[in-house]
Amino acid sequence: MPRTVTILGATGSVGTSTLDLIERNRDAYDVLALTANTDADGLAQAAKRVGAKRAVVADERQLETLKANLVGTGIEAAAGEDEVVEAARMGADWTMAAIVGCAGLRPVMAALQGGKTVALANKESLVSAGTIMTQAARASGATLLPVDSEHNAIFQCFDPAQADRVGRIILTASGGPFRTWGREQMASVTPEQAVAHPNWSMGAKISVDSATLMNKGLELIEAFHLFPLEAEAFDVVVHPQSVIHSLVEYVDGSVLAQLGSPDMRIPIAYALGWPERIETPCQRLNLVEIANLSFEAPDTDRFPALALAREALIAGGAKPAILNAANEIAVAAFLDNRIAFLDIATIVRETMDALDPAPPSDLDGVFEVDKAARGEAARIAREYSR
Ligand code: NAD
Ligand code: MG
């Protein structure tokens, strides 16, 4: 029996890599729904290639284009944010959550409530609403599989039966395109430079997050919600070659690591096949060619975003949701050429300092915090606007 799958964010970087794996093994999967934000053409093409039952575009203005593209195919077309959530609720055996940002929260929640398997790339939902999401997964019996390469690596090395025998989890960071740059140099960075990641090909938002090291900060918080260790047990090491994707240290001093080419299809395949491994066409590691693996401590003076995220993790409550919302606003303003690269962390810092709401207890509470933080961050961004 083919497994039913749904891909939320099917037109993005992770979504496209997921579709690539599914297309290589069409008989094993029955695609229920694919969703996208605005790209109705790309969505329709993907839906036709994999024979999806339903294609959903979040932007309602794209419904006519989507319908026109799907005439005569038998694929249902729908539009609107609520329809994206409904697609997540269709009950696929396996759902890839690959929407970027807080827009993924409601669809991820809907998928988790279905009690099936959710492969999670949308780290922002764990940053903003980690406790609420993991509680929902426990309540429904859903299986949450990490797709982010670091968390997927940890998942592969972490023995749940020995959870209390794990002393430390070390996330690796490439260091991004400005790893060796001084603050003065970073002051005039352009969006094009920031999205040109040295090792990974990814969507624009996460590429900027990798350049500020906010991505690693978000990943610290993500890891905290996925693995049962104290916040202090999560470390970050800069590893420019992106060969080791993360490490788990046990109490006997043994350290287990997962290695592989920097290709998201490897962690996605692990989540897609889980608990079995499936084949991928990904480049095999040639250790002799790589020759050297190097490691550095992260520099939080040059990359303050990492320290801000750790601060939000330790503070808990509403702080991670504020951090995430402010970062989304600041990254969008930077990509729009309205603020400078270094202003991103400054805006997040000032937003975190300005707001101190009560910890949200449900998703609506998270959205309230998120909205307030977006408003405040947008106001601060206007002050820095050039
Ligand atoms: P992307 O920008 O390439 O794609 C985002 C997808 O989400 C697209 O399909 C887009 O249509 C959809 N989307 C965007 N806004 C939406 C909205 N408001 N409503 C509904 N759909 C919307 O992003 P990506 O790089 O694929 O990243 C997706 C998620 O996976 C992010 O949370 C990112 O942090 C995480 N992630 C990505 C990578 C990677 O290699 N790209 C690695 C690890 C984790
Ligand atoms: Mg990652």
CSV table of N, CA and C and ligand atoms in Angstrom, one decimal, residues 123 147-151 171-172 200 202 206 210 215-216 219 222 245 264, ligand 2:
chain,number,residue,atom,x,y,z
A,123,LYS,N,11.2,25.3,11.5
A,123,LYS,CA,11.7,25.5,12.9
A,123,LYS,C,11.0,26.6,13.6
A,147,VAL,N,13.6,17.4,10.5
A,147,VAL,CA,14.2,17.5,9.2
A,147,VAL,C,15.4,18.4,9.1
A,148,ASP,N,15.4,19.4,9.9
A,148,ASP,CA,16.6,20.3,10.0
A,148,ASP,C,17.8,19.5,10.1
A,149,SER,N,18.9,19.7,9.3
A,149,SER,CA,20.0,18.7,9.2
A,149,SER,C,20.6,18.5,10.5
A,150,GLU,N,20.8,19.5,11.4
A,150,GLU,CA,21.4,19.3,12.7
A,150,GLU,C,20.5,18.4,13.5
A,151,HIS,N,19.2,18.7,13.6
A,151,HIS,CA,18.3,17.9,14.4
A,151,HIS,C,18.1,16.5,13.9
A,171,LEU,N,25.6,21.3,18.3
A,171,LEU,CA,25.1,21.6,17.0
A,171,LEU,C,26.2,22.2,16.2
A,172,THR,N,26.4,21.8,14.9
A,172,THR,CA,27.4,22.4,14.1
A,172,THR,C,26.8,23.5,13.3
A,200,TRP,N,25.2,25.4,1.5
A,200,TRP,CA,23.8,24.9,1.3
A,200,TRP,C,23.1,25.8,0.4
A,202,MET,N,19.4,27.2,-0.1
A,202,MET,CA,18.2,27.3,0.8
A,202,MET,C,17.4,28.5,0.4
A,206,ILE,N,16.0,31.7,5.5
A,206,ILE,CA,17.0,30.9,6.3
A,206,ILE,C,18.4,31.2,5.9
A,210,SER,N,21.3,32.2,8.4
A,210,SER,CA,22.5,31.5,8.5
A,210,SER,C,23.7,32.6,8.5
A,215,ASN,N,20.1,31.7,12.6
A,215,ASN,CA,19.6,30.3,12.3
A,215,ASN,C,20.1,29.3,13.4
A,216,LYS,N,21.3,29.4,13.8
A,216,LYS,CA,21.8,28.5,14.8
A,216,LYS,C,21.2,28.8,16.1
A,219,GLU,N,17.9,27.2,16.0
A,219,GLU,CA,18.1,25.8,16.1
A,219,GLU,C,18.4,25.3,17.5
A,222,GLU,N,15.0,25.1,18.9
A,222,GLU,CA,14.3,23.9,18.3
A,222,GLU,C,14.8,22.6,18.9
A,245,HIS,N,27.1,17.0,10.8
A,245,HIS,CA,25.8,17.8,10.9
A,245,HIS,C,25.4,18.0,12.3
A,264,MET,N,20.1,18.6,1.5
A,264,MET,CA,18.9,18.4,2.4
A,264,MET,C,18.1,17.1,2.1
B,2,MG,MG,19.9,23.6,10.0
